[in-house]
Amino acid sequence: MRIDIITVLPKLFEGPFSDSILKRAQDKGLVEIHLHNLRDYSTDKHRNVDDYQYGGGAGMVLRIEPIAACINQLKSEREYDEIIYMTPDGKVLEQTTSNQMSTLKNIMVLCGHYKGVDERVRNLYITREISIGSYVLSGGELAAAVLVDSIIRLIPGVLGDETSALTDSFQDRLLAPPVYTRPVEFQGHKVPDILISGDFKAIEAWRDDQALIRTRERRPDLLD
Ligand code: ADE
């Protein structure tokens, strides 16, 4: 899979993509992440990419020309399955969307900034608009990093244990059950007996029960 990210702050991605699972996925050649600095596509001598909004009002807007130049350049090089815009007024990201996107070949992600992008960018180029929650971030970069992380870990071969992505919270619309590791007792608090019983059928049934109980308590909306 190839992911192209268009941003005014490419440095913000250095941390999240240079460690752990995301780094390993790139090292193994399972995913290629390409960062594009929007300022490189500005024809302005100061490399400006934003301007005041028509009609007045506080906050700058990302201009269409540099964005169009960058998107068109990338589109001339390969076909994209999705061109995604990260925005608080997009559809809230769900596991099902990440699952579906993990099967795609080429995706482009545009990060908004300031007041957002000129509406014509959204109308002309964007195929999907995604929010990571009902709150406003300073820009789309952290949201894009969340989206990309949620997708990459689902690509076959990325996680060491192939089954572990399937047992994540939300995969079956349930939260994940509690987990324990050594020691079997800590300051009088014991691991549930069932988990050390060796009875794998009973353990599986216990985990299913716990997932349901936890979901009912914490996220009853998932059961609707
Ligand atoms: N940009 C700013 N806030 C955002 C959010 N909640 N989701 C996606 N992109 C954003």
PDB file of C-alpha atoms and ligand atoms in Angstrom, residues 85-90 110-114 130-144, ligand 1:
ATOM      1  CA  TYR A  85      -9.611  15.131   3.600  1.00  0.00           C
ATOM      2  CA  MET A  86      -9.169  15.208   7.389  1.00  0.00           C
ATOM      3  CA  THR A  87     -11.746  17.579   8.843  1.00  0.00           C
ATOM      4  CA  PRO A  88     -13.851  17.854  12.019  1.00  0.00           C
ATOM      5  CA  ASP A  89     -17.008  18.004   9.870  1.00  0.00           C
ATOM      6  CA  GLY A  90     -16.211  14.694   8.126  1.00  0.00           C
ATOM      7  CA  LEU A 110      -4.955  15.980   2.727  1.00  0.00           C
ATOM      8  CA  CYS A 111      -4.513  17.682   6.100  1.00  0.00           C
ATOM      9  CA  GLY A 112      -6.523  20.824   6.700  1.00  0.00           C
ATOM     10  CA  HIS A 113      -5.168  23.798   8.599  1.00  0.00           C
ATOM     11  CA  TYR A 114      -6.311  27.122   9.964  1.00  0.00           C
ATOM     12  CA  ILE A 130     -12.966  11.879   7.784  1.00  0.00           C
ATOM     13  CA  SER A 131     -13.109  13.225  11.344  1.00  0.00           C
ATOM     14  CA  ILE A 132     -11.476  11.417  14.251  1.00  0.00           C
ATOM     15  CA  GLY A 133     -13.979  12.764  16.769  1.00  0.00           C
ATOM     16  CA  SER A 134     -16.221  15.634  17.780  1.00  0.00           C
ATOM     17  CA  TYR A 135     -13.514  18.061  18.814  1.00  0.00           C
ATOM     18  CA  VAL A 136     -11.298  20.462  16.894  1.00  0.00           C
ATOM     19  CA  LEU A 137      -7.549  19.898  16.547  1.00  0.00           C
ATOM     20  CA  SER A 138      -5.088  22.580  15.431  1.00  0.00           C
ATOM     21  CA  GLY A 139      -4.735  20.838  12.097  1.00  0.00           C
ATOM     22  CA  GLY A 140      -5.446  17.583  10.280  1.00  0.00           C
ATOM     23  CA  GLU A 141      -1.959  16.137  10.872  1.00  0.00           C
ATOM     24  CA  LEU A 142      -2.588  14.353  14.165  1.00  0.00           C
ATOM     25  CA  ALA A 143      -5.903  13.114  12.791  1.00  0.00           C
ATOM     26  CA  ALA A 144      -4.147  11.805   9.659  1.00  0.00           C
TER      27      ALA A 144
HETATM   28  N1  ADE B   1      -8.863  18.634  11.893  1.00  0.00           N
HETATM   29  C1  ADE B   1      -9.146  19.354  12.997  1.00  0.00           C
HETATM   30  N2  ADE B   1      -9.881  18.650  13.867  1.00  0.00           N
HETATM   31  C2  ADE B   1     -10.085  17.415  13.291  1.00  0.00           C
HETATM   32  C3  ADE B   1     -10.784  16.246  13.687  1.00  0.00           C
HETATM   33  N3  ADE B   1     -11.437  16.172  14.836  1.00  0.00           N
HETATM   34  N4  ADE B   1     -10.770  15.205  12.844  1.00  0.00           N
HETATM   35  C4  ADE B   1     -10.130  15.286  11.660  1.00  0.00           C
HETATM   36  N5  ADE B   1      -9.468  16.353  11.234  1.00  0.00           N
HETATM   37  C5  ADE B   1      -9.434  17.419  12.033  1.00  0.00           C
END
